[in-house]
């Protein structure tokens, strides 16, 4: 599905930009907050990318990257962007 793959690419790009360009973290958090109403699937995929990056960073002990990922996650709180809760 080309739409699914383009959504994944957009999500990965959003996650990368939001984390790699720290001065714009709040802007990307706002964008994700707005997308959360119309394109939840893109936001969910972006959060999956951020979570995967954070897991990798924690394993690698990359303190700067960990801080940047956590900064994005913290900026998402006021925008009401949350990961979907999966039932056990």
Coordinates of C-alpha atoms in Angstrom, one line a residue:
X1 CA 0.0 0.0 0.0
X2 CA 1.7 3.2 -1.2
X3 CA -0.4 5.3 1.2
X4 CA 0.8 3.3 4.1
X5 CA 4.4 3.5 3.1
X6 CA 4.2 7.3 2.5
X7 CA 2.5 7.7 5.9
X8 CA 5.4 5.8 7.5
X9 CA 7.9 8.0 5.7
X10 CA 6.1 11.2 6.8
X11 CA 6.0 9.8 10.4
X12 CA 9.7 8.9 10.3
X13 CA 10.6 12.4 8.9
X14 CA 8.5 14.2 11.6
X15 CA 10.2 12.2 14.3
X16 CA 13.6 12.8 12.9
X17 CA 13.1 16.6 12.5
X18 CA 11.5 17.0 15.9
X19 CA 14.3 15.3 17.6
X20 CA 17.3 16.4 15.5
X21 CA 16.4 20.1 15.4
X22 CA 15.9 20.9 19.1
X23 CA 14.9 24.6 18.6
X24 CA 11.8 23.5 16.7
X25 CA 10.6 20.7 19.1
X26 CA 7.6 22.8 20.2
X27 CA 6.6 23.5 16.6
X28 CA 6.7 19.8 15.7
X29 CA 4.7 19.0 18.9
X30 CA 2.1 21.5 17.8
X31 CA 2.0 20.0 14.3
X32 CA 1.5 16.5 15.8
X33 CA -1.2 17.9 18.0
X34 CA -3.1 19.2 15.0
X35 CA -2.5 16.1 13.0
X36 CA -3.8 14.0 15.9
X37 CA -7.4 15.1 15.0
X38 CA -7.2 14.4 11.3
X39 CA -4.4 11.9 10.8
X40 CA -4.1 9.8 13.9
X41 CA -2.4 7.0 12.1
X42 CA 0.5 9.3 11.1
X43 CA 0.8 10.5 14.7
X44 CA 0.7 7.0 16.1
X45 CA 3.4 5.9 13.6
X46 CA 5.5 9.0 14.6
X47 CA 5.2 8.0 18.3
X48 CA 6.3 4.5 17.4
X49 CA 9.3 5.9 15.6
X50 CA 10.2 8.1 18.6
X51 CA 9.8 5.1 21.0
X52 CA 12.0 2.9 18.8
X53 CA 14.6 5.6 18.7
X54 CA 14.5 6.1 22.4
X55 CA 14.9 2.4 23.0
X56 CA 18.0 2.4 20.8
X57 CA 19.4 5.5 22.4
X58 CA 18.9 4.0 25.9
X59 CA 20.7 0.9 24.8
X60 CA 23.5 2.9 23.3
X61 CA 23.8 5.2 26.3
X62 CA 23.5 8.3 24.0
X63 CA 22.6 10.9 26.7
X64 CA 22.2 13.8 24.3
X65 CA 19.9 11.8 22.0
X66 CA 17.9 10.5 25.0
X67 CA 17.4 14.1 26.2
X68 CA 16.2 15.2 22.8
X69 CA 13.7 12.4 22.5
X70 CA 12.4 13.0 25.9
X71 CA 12.1 16.7 25.2
X72 CA 9.8 15.9 22.3
X73 CA 7.7 13.5 24.3
X74 CA 7.4 16.1 27.1
X75 CA 6.3 18.8 24.5
X76 CA 3.5 16.4 23.3
X77 CA 1.8 16.3 26.7
X78 CA 0.1 19.7 26.4
X79 CA -1.1 18.9 22.9
X80 CA -2.9 15.8 24.2
X81 CA -0.9 13.5 21.9
X82 CA -0.6 10.1 23.5
X83 CA 0.3 6.6 22.4
X84 CA -2.6 4.3 21.9
X85 CA -3.1 2.0 24.9
X86 CA -3.1 -1.6 23.9
X87 CA -5.3 -4.0 25.9
X88 CA -3.4 -6.9 27.5

